[in-house]
mmCIF file of C-alpha atoms in Angstrom:
data_model
loop_
_atom_site.group_PDB
_atom_site.id
_atom_site.type_symbol
_atom_site.label_atom_id
_atom_site.label_comp_id
_atom_site.label_asym_id
_atom_site.label_seq_id
_atom_site.Cartn_x
_atom_site.Cartn_y
_atom_site.Cartn_z
ATOM 1 C CA MET A 1 -16.135 19.088 -16.049
ATOM 2 C CA PRO A 2 -15.561 16.195 -13.636
ATOM 3 C CA ASP A 3 -16.582 16.492 -10.011
ATOM 4 C CA VAL A 4 -13.158 15.244 -8.892
ATOM 5 C CA VAL A 5 -9.747 14.821 -10.512
ATOM 6 C CA ILE A 6 -7.431 12.276 -8.928
ATOM 7 C CA ILE A 7 -3.695 12.502 -9.589
ATOM 8 C CA GLY A 8 -2.155 9.044 -9.398
ATOM 9 C CA GLY A 9 -3.300 5.724 -10.823
ATOM 10 C CA GLY A 10 -1.931 3.307 -8.249
ATOM 11 C CA LEU A 11 -3.950 1.239 -5.814
ATOM 12 C CA MET A 12 -4.700 4.270 -3.615
ATOM 13 C CA GLY A 13 -5.793 6.470 -6.502
ATOM 14 C CA MET A 14 -7.883 3.794 -8.179
ATOM 15 C CA LEU A 15 -9.630 2.714 -4.973
ATOM 16 C CA SER A 16 -10.341 6.367 -4.164
ATOM 17 C CA ALA A 17 -11.762 6.832 -7.658
ATOM 18 C CA ARG A 18 -13.940 3.747 -7.248
ATOM 19 C CA GLU A 19 -15.370 4.878 -3.909
ATOM 20 C CA LEU A 20 -16.136 8.368 -5.181
ATOM 21 C CA CYS A 21 -17.692 7.037 -8.361
ATOM 22 C CA LEU A 22 -19.872 4.599 -6.402
ATOM 23 C CA SER A 23 -20.988 7.621 -4.360
ATOM 24 C CA GLY A 24 -22.328 9.286 -7.491
ATOM 25 C CA LEU A 25 -19.466 11.592 -8.483
ATOM 26 C CA GLN A 26 -17.977 11.952 -11.938
ATOM 27 C CA VAL A 27 -14.272 11.144 -11.604
ATOM 28 C CA THR A 28 -11.275 11.670 -13.865
ATOM 29 C CA LEU A 29 -8.043 9.896 -12.949
ATOM 30 C CA LEU A 30 -4.676 11.099 -14.258
ATOM 31 C CA GLU A 31 -1.702 8.729 -14.381
ATOM 32 C CA ARG A 32 1.746 9.786 -15.613
ATOM 33 C CA GLY A 33 2.524 6.244 -16.810
ATOM 34 C CA GLN A 34 0.282 3.190 -16.726
ATOM 35 C CA THR A 35 -2.166 2.504 -13.931
ATOM 36 C CA GLY A 36 -1.000 0.167 -11.190
ATOM 37 C CA GLN A 37 2.566 -0.190 -12.419
ATOM 38 C CA GLU A 38 4.570 1.404 -9.607
ATOM 39 C CA ALA A 39 4.624 0.435 -5.895
ATOM 40 C CA SER A 40 1.103 -0.993 -6.138
ATOM 41 C CA TRP A 41 2.284 -3.625 -8.604
ATOM 42 C CA ALA A 42 5.600 -4.204 -6.829
ATOM 43 C CA GLY A 43 4.289 -4.835 -3.307
ATOM 44 C CA GLY A 44 4.129 -8.192 -1.611
ATOM 45 C CA GLY A 45 0.440 -8.031 -0.758
ATOM 46 C CA ILE A 46 0.586 -9.105 2.906
ATOM 47 C CA LEU A 47 -2.617 -7.815 4.487
ATOM 48 C CA SER A 48 -1.004 -6.781 7.744
ATOM 49 C CA PRO A 49 1.682 -4.349 8.797
ATOM 50 C CA LEU A 50 4.911 -6.227 9.443
ATOM 51 C CA TYR A 51 5.416 -6.321 13.224
ATOM 52 C CA PRO A 52 2.182 -4.317 13.610
ATOM 53 C CA TRP A 53 2.710 -3.419 17.280
ATOM 54 C CA ARG A 54 5.623 -1.207 16.209
ATOM 55 C CA TYR A 55 3.335 1.168 14.317
ATOM 56 C CA PRO A 56 1.245 4.095 15.590
ATOM 57 C CA ASP A 57 -2.440 3.554 16.269
ATOM 58 C CA GLY A 58 -3.337 5.448 13.112
ATOM 59 C CA VAL A 59 -1.841 2.661 11.005
ATOM 60 C CA SER A 60 -3.465 -0.103 13.062
ATOM 61 C CA ALA A 61 -6.879 1.544 12.732
ATOM 62 C CA LEU A 62 -6.695 1.660 8.931
ATOM 63 C CA ALA A 63 -5.341 -1.877 8.738
ATOM 64 C CA ALA A 64 -7.994 -3.369 11.028
ATOM 65 C CA TRP A 65 -10.822 -1.658 9.128
ATOM 66 C CA SER A 66 -9.462 -2.880 5.794
ATOM 67 C CA GLN A 67 -8.744 -6.441 6.931
ATOM 68 C CA ALA A 68 -12.381 -6.933 7.907
ATOM 69 C CA ARG A 69 -13.547 -5.942 4.414
ATOM 70 C CA TYR A 70 -10.806 -7.119 2.055
ATOM 71 C CA GLU A 71 -12.275 -10.488 1.141
ATOM 72 C CA GLY A 72 -15.579 -8.886 0.174
ATOM 73 C CA LEU A 73 -13.821 -6.187 -1.838
ATOM 74 C CA CYS A 74 -11.840 -8.798 -3.764
ATOM 75 C CA GLN A 75 -15.000 -10.764 -4.488
ATOM 76 C CA ASP A 76 -16.669 -7.602 -5.806
ATOM 77 C CA LEU A 77 -13.687 -6.782 -8.017
ATOM 78 C CA TRP A 78 -13.535 -10.345 -9.324
ATOM 79 C CA ARG A 79 -17.212 -10.230 -10.220
ATOM 80 C CA GLU A 80 -16.899 -6.806 -11.870
ATOM 81 C CA SER A 81 -13.685 -7.470 -13.784
ATOM 82 C CA GLY A 82 -13.308 -11.209 -14.262
ATOM 83 C CA VAL A 83 -9.856 -10.962 -12.641
ATOM 84 C CA ASP A 84 -9.327 -12.759 -9.326
ATOM 85 C CA PRO A 85 -7.101 -10.701 -6.969
ATOM 86 C CA GLU A 86 -6.315 -13.996 -5.199
ATOM 87 C CA TRP A 87 -7.298 -13.076 -1.669
ATOM 88 C CA THR A 88 -5.832 -16.029 0.256
ATOM 89 C CA LEU A 89 -5.927 -16.760 3.976
ATOM 90 C CA SER A 90 -2.317 -17.916 4.364
ATOM 91 C CA GLY A 91 -1.621 -16.776 7.913
ATOM 92 C CA LEU A 92 1.611 -15.075 8.946
ATOM 93 C CA LEU A 93 4.336 -16.837 10.923
ATOM 94 C CA MET A 94 6.849 -14.397 12.429
ATOM 95 C CA LEU A 95 10.090 -15.947 13.652
ATOM 96 C CA GLY A 96 12.687 -14.694 16.101
ATOM 97 C CA VAL A 97 10.345 -12.160 17.717
ATOM 98 C CA ALA A 98 11.304 -11.169 21.253
ATOM 99 C CA GLU A 99 8.589 -8.528 21.787
ATOM 100 C CA GLU A 100 6.037 -10.917 23.264
ATOM 101 C CA LEU A 101 4.539 -8.467 25.752
ATOM 102 C CA GLU A 102 4.170 -5.665 23.203
ATOM 103 C CA ALA A 103 2.637 -8.037 20.693
ATOM 104 C CA ARG A 104 0.121 -9.413 23.209
ATOM 105 C CA ARG A 105 -0.933 -5.924 24.291
ATOM 106 C CA TRP A 106 -1.364 -4.865 20.697
ATOM 107 C CA ALA A 107 -3.434 -7.974 19.897
ATOM 108 C CA GLU A 108 -5.719 -7.380 22.878
ATOM 109 C CA ARG A 109 -6.322 -3.749 21.906
ATOM 110 C CA TRP A 110 -7.079 -4.501 18.268
ATOM 111 C CA LYS A 111 -8.804 -7.859 18.809
ATOM 112 C CA ALA A 112 -6.283 -9.673 16.640
ATOM 113 C CA VAL A 113 -5.786 -13.433 16.865
ATOM 114 C CA LEU A 114 -2.180 -14.037 17.875
ATOM 115 C CA GLU A 115 -0.431 -17.083 19.322
ATOM 116 C CA VAL A 116 2.989 -16.900 20.956
ATOM 117 C CA PHE A 117 5.401 -19.824 20.823
ATOM 118 C CA LYS A 118 8.931 -20.135 22.169
ATOM 119 C CA GLY A 119 11.345 -22.929 22.896
ATOM 120 C CA SER A 120 9.718 -25.180 20.324
ATOM 121 C CA ASP A 121 10.659 -26.207 16.812
ATOM 122 C CA PRO A 122 8.874 -23.887 14.349
ATOM 123 C CA ARG A 123 8.872 -26.690 11.791
ATOM 124 C CA GLN A 124 5.792 -28.035 13.556
ATOM 125 C CA TRP A 125 4.076 -24.953 12.089
ATOM 126 C CA GLU A 126 5.732 -25.009 8.671
ATOM 127 C CA GLY A 127 7.654 -28.129 7.647
ATOM 128 C CA ALA A 128 9.823 -26.375 5.035
ATOM 129 C CA LEU A 129 11.539 -24.127 7.582
ATOM 130 C CA GLY A 130 15.249 -24.525 8.186
ATOM 131 C CA GLU A 131 16.982 -25.118 11.507
ATOM 132 C CA GLY A 132 18.323 -21.548 11.533
ATOM 133 C CA ALA A 133 14.915 -19.954 11.121
ATOM 134 C CA GLY A 134 14.531 -19.251 14.861
ATOM 135 C CA ILE A 135 12.787 -20.842 17.823
ATOM 136 C CA ALA A 136 10.614 -18.053 19.189
ATOM 137 C CA GLY A 137 7.873 -16.320 17.345
ATOM 138 C CA LEU A 138 4.260 -15.442 16.716
ATOM 139 C CA TRP A 139 1.523 -16.996 14.638
ATOM 140 C CA MET A 140 -1.255 -14.828 13.202
ATOM 141 C CA PRO A 141 -3.698 -17.194 11.471
ATOM 142 C CA GLU A 142 -6.116 -14.525 10.252
ATOM 143 C CA VAL A 143 -3.618 -12.611 8.102
ATOM 144 C CA ALA A 144 -4.424 -12.939 4.412
ATOM 145 C CA GLN A 145 -2.680 -11.873 1.236
ATOM 146 C CA VAL A 146 -3.597 -10.571 -2.202
ATOM 147 C CA ARG A 147 -1.582 -10.669 -5.395
ATOM 148 C CA PRO A 148 -0.999 -6.990 -6.198
ATOM 149 C CA PRO A 149 -0.565 -7.248 -10.003
ATOM 150 C CA ARG A 150 -3.926 -8.993 -10.197
ATOM 151 C CA MET A 151 -5.492 -6.604 -7.688
ATOM 152 C CA VAL A 152 -4.601 -3.504 -9.704
ATOM 153 C CA ARG A 153 -5.652 -5.164 -12.973
ATOM 154 C CA ALA A 154 -9.050 -5.999 -11.478
ATOM 155 C CA LEU A 155 -9.385 -2.431 -10.200
ATOM 156 C CA ARG A 156 -8.509 -0.952 -13.585
ATOM 157 C CA GLN A 157 -11.199 -2.989 -15.313
ATOM 158 C CA SER A 158 -13.686 -2.176 -12.563
ATOM 159 C CA LEU A 159 -13.117 1.550 -13.129
ATOM 160 C CA GLU A 160 -13.761 1.128 -16.846
ATOM 161 C CA LYS A 161 -17.039 -0.646 -16.115
ATOM 162 C CA LEU A 162 -18.089 2.070 -13.659
ATOM 163 C CA GLY A 163 -17.372 4.835 -16.156
ATOM 164 C CA VAL A 164 -14.398 6.509 -14.484
ATOM 165 C CA GLU A 165 -12.368 8.465 -17.036
ATOM 166 C CA VAL A 166 -8.803 7.140 -16.828
ATOM 167 C CA LEU A 167 -6.144 9.142 -18.663
ATOM 168 C CA GLU A 168 -2.823 7.297 -18.821
ATOM 169 C CA GLY A 169 0.400 8.895 -19.984
ATOM 170 C CA VAL A 170 -0.809 12.253 -18.654
ATOM 171 C CA LYS A 171 1.558 13.922 -16.202
ATOM 172 C CA ALA A 172 0.216 16.551 -13.823
ATOM 173 C CA THR A 173 2.600 19.522 -13.876
ATOM 174 C CA GLY A 174 0.910 21.717 -11.302
ATOM 175 C CA LEU A 175 -2.250 22.633 -9.478
ATOM 176 C CA LEU A 176 -4.491 25.450 -10.638
ATOM 177 C CA VAL A 177 -5.383 27.636 -7.673
ATOM 178 C CA ARG A 178 -7.308 30.905 -7.557
ATOM 179 C CA ASN A 179 -8.047 32.778 -4.324
ATOM 180 C CA GLN A 180 -6.830 29.783 -2.302
ATOM 181 C CA THR A 181 -9.328 27.544 -4.083
ATOM 182 C CA ILE A 182 -8.593 24.688 -6.464
ATOM 183 C CA THR A 183 -9.785 25.200 -10.029
ATOM 184 C CA GLY A 184 -8.074 22.265 -11.734
ATOM 185 C CA VAL A 185 -4.850 20.537 -12.718
ATOM 186 C CA ALA A 186 -2.248 21.642 -15.225
ATOM 187 C CA THR A 187 -0.786 18.853 -17.364
ATOM 188 C CA GLN A 188 1.760 18.587 -20.141
ATOM 189 C CA GLY A 189 -1.193 18.861 -22.488
ATOM 190 C CA ALA A 190 -4.470 20.608 -21.807
ATOM 191 C CA SER A 191 -5.476 21.645 -18.309
ATOM 192 C CA VAL A 192 -8.249 19.722 -16.567
ATOM 193 C CA ALA A 193 -10.772 21.878 -14.713
ATOM 194 C CA ALA A 194 -12.218 20.651 -11.415
ATOM 195 C CA GLU A 195 -13.346 22.065 -8.090
ATOM 196 C CA ARG A 196 -11.859 19.136 -6.171
ATOM 197 C CA VAL A 197 -8.477 17.501 -6.717
ATOM 198 C CA VAL A 198 -7.042 14.497 -4.878
ATOM 199 C CA VAL A 199 -3.290 13.901 -4.887
ATOM 200 C CA ALA A 200 -2.710 10.153 -4.561
ATOM 201 C CA GLY A 201 0.604 9.871 -6.367
ATOM 202 C CA GLY A 202 2.364 7.456 -4.020
ATOM 203 C CA ALA A 203 6.071 8.218 -3.679
ATOM 204 C CA TRP A 204 5.650 11.110 -6.135
ATOM 205 C CA SER A 205 2.969 12.870 -4.059
ATOM 206 C CA GLY A 206 5.420 15.176 -2.306
ATOM 207 C CA GLN A 207 7.046 16.040 -5.613
ATOM 208 C CA ILE A 208 3.674 16.771 -7.242
ATOM 209 C CA LEU A 209 2.769 19.207 -4.475
ATOM 210 C CA THR A 210 6.235 20.750 -4.285
ATOM 211 C CA GLU A 211 5.900 21.783 -7.930
ATOM 212 C CA SER A 212 2.976 23.933 -6.764
ATOM 213 C CA GLY A 213 4.835 25.298 -3.738
ATOM 214 C CA ILE A 214 3.103 23.030 -1.204
ATOM 215 C CA HIS A 215 5.137 20.991 1.260
ATOM 216 C CA LEU A 216 4.173 17.390 1.995
ATOM 217 C CA PRO A 217 6.836 15.222 3.696
ATOM 218 C CA VAL A 218 6.436 12.127 1.496
ATOM 219 C CA GLU A 219 9.581 10.688 -0.053
ATOM 220 C CA PRO A 220 10.513 7.488 -1.916
ATOM 221 C CA VAL A 221 12.108 4.475 -0.213
ATOM 222 C CA GLN A 222 13.164 1.688 -2.526
ATOM 223 C CA GLY A 223 12.378 -1.969 -1.915
ATOM 224 C CA GLN A 224 13.809 -4.784 -4.031
ATOM 225 C CA MET A 225 12.259 -8.261 -4.281
ATOM 226 C CA ILE A 226 12.897 -11.545 -6.024
ATOM 227 C CA LEU A 227 10.577 -14.317 -7.193
ATOM 228 C CA PHE A 228 11.242 -18.049 -7.055
ATOM 229 C CA ARG A 229 9.441 -20.415 -9.411
ATOM 230 C CA GLY A 230 8.268 -23.605 -7.743
ATOM 231 C CA GLN A 231 5.355 -25.987 -7.445
ATOM 232 C CA PRO A 232 2.376 -25.451 -5.129
ATOM 233 C CA GLY A 233 2.774 -27.036 -1.725
ATOM 234 C CA LEU A 234 6.358 -26.240 -0.774
ATOM 235 C CA LEU A 235 5.231 -23.415 1.505
ATOM 236 C CA SER A 236 1.725 -22.842 2.824
ATOM 237 C CA LYS A 237 2.190 -19.918 5.221
ATOM 238 C CA MET A 238 3.669 -16.457 4.843
ATOM 239 C CA ILE A 239 6.944 -16.350 6.770
ATOM 240 C CA MET A 240 8.623 -13.356 8.401
ATOM 241 C CA GLY A 241 12.117 -13.685 9.827
ATOM 242 C CA ARG A 242 15.098 -11.411 10.443
ATOM 243 C CA GLY A 243 13.320 -8.564 8.701
ATOM 244 C CA TYR A 244 12.617 -10.512 5.496
ATOM 245 C CA TYR A 245 9.482 -12.281 4.320
ATOM 246 C CA LEU A 246 8.426 -15.128 2.049
ATOM 247 C CA ILE A 247 4.997 -15.167 0.411
ATOM 248 C CA PRO A 248 3.738 -18.337 -1.296
ATOM 249 C CA ARG A 249 1.433 -17.756 -4.254
ATOM 250 C CA ARG A 250 -1.267 -20.152 -5.357
ATOM 251 C CA ASP A 251 0.633 -21.182 -8.484
ATOM 252 C CA GLY A 252 3.783 -22.177 -6.559
ATOM 253 C CA HIS A 253 5.786 -18.981 -7.011
ATOM 254 C CA ILE A 254 7.371 -17.683 -3.806
ATOM 255 C CA LEU A 255 8.140 -13.992 -3.391
ATOM 256 C CA ALA A 256 11.083 -12.967 -1.187
ATOM 257 C CA GLY A 257 11.439 -9.416 0.077
ATOM 258 C CA SER A 258 12.453 -6.882 0.724
ATOM 259 C CA THR A 259 15.254 -4.376 0.960
ATOM 260 C CA LEU A 260 14.922 -0.901 2.454
ATOM 261 C CA GLU A 261 17.012 1.612 0.488
ATOM 262 C CA TYR A 262 17.088 5.391 0.438
ATOM 263 C CA THR A 263 18.072 5.972 -3.190
ATOM 264 C CA GLY A 264 15.685 8.725 -4.236
ATOM 265 C CA PHE A 265 13.615 7.877 -7.290
ATOM 266 C CA ASP A 266 16.096 5.283 -8.526
ATOM 267 C CA LYS A 267 14.415 1.902 -9.137
ATOM 268 C CA SER A 268 17.504 0.055 -10.359
ATOM 269 C CA THR A 269 17.960 -3.512 -9.157
ATOM 270 C CA THR A 270 21.345 -4.733 -7.953
ATOM 271 C CA ALA A 271 23.214 -8.009 -7.703
ATOM 272 C CA GLU A 272 23.974 -7.204 -4.070
ATOM 273 C CA ALA A 273 20.279 -7.025 -3.230
ATOM 274 C CA SER A 274 19.597 -10.257 -5.081
ATOM 275 C CA LYS A 275 22.285 -12.017 -3.064
ATOM 276 C CA GLU A 276 20.984 -10.528 0.194
ATOM 277 C CA LEU A 277 17.431 -11.699 -0.513
ATOM 278 C CA ARG A 278 18.479 -15.155 -1.692
ATOM 279 C CA GLU A 279 20.615 -15.757 1.386
ATOM 280 C CA ALA A 280 17.807 -14.644 3.690
ATOM 281 C CA ALA A 281 15.341 -16.880 1.860
ATOM 282 C CA TYR A 282 17.660 -19.901 2.004
ATOM 283 C CA THR A 283 18.085 -19.451 5.755
ATOM 284 C CA LEU A 284 14.333 -19.483 6.253
ATOM 285 C CA VAL A 285 13.531 -22.248 3.741
ATOM 286 C CA PRO A 286 16.583 -24.236 2.550
ATOM 287 C CA ALA A 287 14.598 -25.968 -0.201
ATOM 288 C CA LEU A 288 14.503 -22.666 -2.089
ATOM 289 C CA LYS A 289 18.122 -23.287 -3.093
ATOM 290 C CA SER A 290 16.850 -25.743 -5.693
ATOM 291 C CA LEU A 291 14.400 -23.259 -7.247
ATOM 292 C CA PRO A 292 15.265 -20.734 -9.964
ATOM 293 C CA VAL A 293 14.927 -17.000 -9.368
ATOM 294 C CA VAL A 294 12.829 -15.883 -12.313
ATOM 295 C CA HIS A 295 12.414 -12.187 -11.608
ATOM 296 C CA GLN A 296 13.876 -9.306 -9.609
ATOM 297 C CA TRP A 297 12.291 -5.880 -9.364
ATOM 298 C CA ALA A 298 12.109 -2.731 -7.261
ATOM 299 C CA GLY A 299 9.341 -0.421 -6.132
ATOM 300 C CA LEU A 300 9.280 2.952 -4.415
ATOM 301 C CA ARG A 301 7.350 3.148 -1.162
ATOM 302 C CA PRO A 302 5.815 6.532 -0.219
ATOM 303 C CA SER A 303 7.526 7.200 3.108
ATOM 304 C CA SER A 304 6.104 9.609 5.672
ATOM 305 C CA PRO A 305 7.871 10.622 8.913
ATOM 306 C CA LYS A 306 6.005 8.209 11.238
ATOM 307 C CA GLY A 307 4.505 5.876 8.653
ATOM 308 C CA ILE A 308 1.085 7.480 9.135
ATOM 309 C CA PRO A 309 -0.472 8.544 5.823
ATOM 310 C CA TYR A 310 -1.966 11.943 5.091
ATOM 311 C CA ILE A 311 -5.672 11.715 4.256
ATOM 312 C CA GLY A 312 -7.802 14.802 4.043
ATOM 313 C CA GLU A 313 -8.159 18.355 2.818
ATOM 314 C CA HIS A 314 -5.417 20.954 2.709
ATOM 315 C CA PRO A 315 -5.841 23.399 5.627
ATOM 316 C CA ALA A 316 -5.656 26.509 3.466
ATOM 317 C CA ILE A 317 -6.534 25.508 -0.114
ATOM 318 C CA LYS A 318 -10.190 24.649 -0.553
ATOM 319 C CA GLY A 319 -10.820 21.625 -2.727
ATOM 320 C CA LEU A 320 -7.309 20.162 -2.472
ATOM 321 C CA TYR A 321 -7.164 16.703 -0.896
ATOM 322 C CA VAL A 322 -4.402 14.178 -0.380
ATOM 323 C CA ASN A 323 -4.283 10.411 0.144
ATOM 324 C CA ALA A 324 -0.599 9.524 0.374
ATOM 325 C CA GLY A 325 2.327 8.562 2.594
ATOM 326 C CA HIS A 326 1.379 4.981 3.482
ATOM 327 C CA PHE A 327 5.012 3.775 3.431
ATOM 328 C CA ARG A 328 5.106 -0.058 3.662
ATOM 329 C CA ASN A 329 1.395 -0.453 4.390
ATOM 330 C CA GLY A 330 -0.292 0.842 1.265
ATOM 331 C CA VAL A 331 -1.961 -2.414 0.267
ATOM 332 C CA VAL A 332 -3.325 -3.338 3.684
ATOM 333 C CA THR A 333 -4.597 0.163 4.468
ATOM 334 C CA ALA A 334 -5.885 1.111 1.006
ATOM 335 C CA PRO A 335 -9.605 0.266 1.389
ATOM 336 C CA ALA A 336 -9.901 2.205 4.653
ATOM 337 C CA SER A 337 -7.889 5.116 3.279
ATOM 338 C CA ALA A 338 -10.084 5.367 0.189
ATOM 339 C CA CYS A 339 -13.286 5.258 2.235
ATOM 340 C CA LEU A 340 -12.031 7.842 4.725
ATOM 341 C CA LEU A 341 -11.006 10.136 1.875
ATOM 342 C CA ARG A 342 -14.462 9.701 0.334
ATOM 343 C CA ASP A 343 -16.189 10.579 3.604
ATOM 344 C CA ILE A 344 -14.031 13.663 4.164
ATOM 345 C CA LEU A 345 -14.537 14.901 0.613
ATOM 346 C CA LEU A 346 -18.293 14.359 0.764
ATOM 347 C CA GLU A 347 -18.446 15.821 4.299
ATOM 348 C CA ARG A 348 -19.897 12.643 5.744
ATOM 349 C CA THR A 349 -19.446 11.258 9.224
ATOM 350 C CA SER A 350 -16.894 8.451 8.951
ATOM 351 C CA SER A 351 -16.517 5.311 11.023
ATOM 352 C CA LEU A 352 -12.794 6.115 11.006
ATOM 353 C CA ASP A 353 -11.403 8.984 13.052
ATOM 354 C CA PRO A 354 -9.782 11.429 10.573
ATOM 355 C CA ALA A 355 -7.656 13.170 13.227
ATOM 356 C CA PRO A 356 -4.442 11.092 12.898
ATOM 357 C CA TYR A 357 -4.203 11.742 9.143
ATOM 358 C CA VAL A 358 -4.609 15.506 8.830
ATOM 359 C CA PHE A 359 -2.552 17.399 6.289
ATOM 360 C CA PRO A 360 0.647 18.747 7.946
ATOM 361 C CA CYS A 361 -0.042 22.313 8.978
ATOM 362 C CA SER A 362 3.183 24.258 8.546
ATOM 363 C CA PRO A 363 3.918 27.795 7.384
ATOM 364 C CA SER A 364 4.969 26.492 3.985
ATOM 365 C CA SER A 365 1.748 24.523 3.515
ATOM 366 C CA ARG A 366 -0.348 27.546 4.427
ATOM 367 C CA SER A 367 1.257 30.474 2.697
ATOM 368 C CA ASN A 368 3.722 29.463 0.019
ATOM 369 C CA SER A 369 1.387 27.845 -2.512
ATOM 370 C CA LYS A 370 1.870 29.341 -5.951
ATOM 371 C CA GLU A 371 -1.318 30.486 -7.566
ATOM 372 C CA ARG A 372 -1.659 29.653 -11.247
ATOM 373 C CA ARG A 373 -4.347 31.064 -13.483
ATOM 374 C CA GLU A 374 -6.263 28.877 -15.889
ATOM 375 C CA VAL A 375 -5.363 29.258 -19.549
#
């Protein structure tokens, strides 16, 4: 019997599995499809919240902790797997930002390097920018990026090397609970016994818990993106403008994103979204008009009411933990979230304050959980 079963094989689930395994626990990870193929694969990989001063402190704390350690984590994963997650210090240039005072206060509190510019041509910062890109903005030189498809592939191979049992194509259908204590996970096949279960199912986390009568306010929010194929050198910095972003990859591809759509679990792409993203990209960098769009896709972000994830143990069911609800900041906050979850589960003192991320304590979360007996 494993020490811990983790439901969900995205970035959050795999990083949690890695941290727990490195701490000496035997871990089994269940993934309904293939590991790393949902929002973790689809994300842009900017290692900062977009307009970070607009988020609660709980998000900033996770992001700051992760940013300081991301390069080292990527080096470890590269060494373990042979796959380079492409951690790249691109910097983030945000255009048309009027919240100078809020941004400065945020930067001072979190010791972030931030430069304000206004009334000057932003093309002195990035030559490919168009005239309509905006004349006021912020420059954050210490913001890096990773390439999520490579990041999750490196993680998957790392887990194999560490000996984590990864079961793909295995859908969790319910939690096994006896006397308000976790005893395992029911699946479409055989049940998996365990005294500790972590739900890290991304946008599906609320649904997974609802099937066991437990309420967690995490719902899907769709984001569509497109990818331009180009040559390295057209764009050197990540660009944010008018709510859209451009991310240059090392091989010359440029990712443009993203939409924000409340469509349930629908991941369909649309021509309307493609047009919206192309027009936004052309406004920021006119030279993109000459590049082909080679791919369009959609991912489902795990939205929580204030964008603060839930990390910790259920208040009434012993052995049930959750690591979900990161909304648009899953990639940047994942290392901190996984380490905080590890510390809570192992009852260690953490360098991160767990208070902002406690499981929502409502009547439904305390008393309506359906007990299922093992078979």
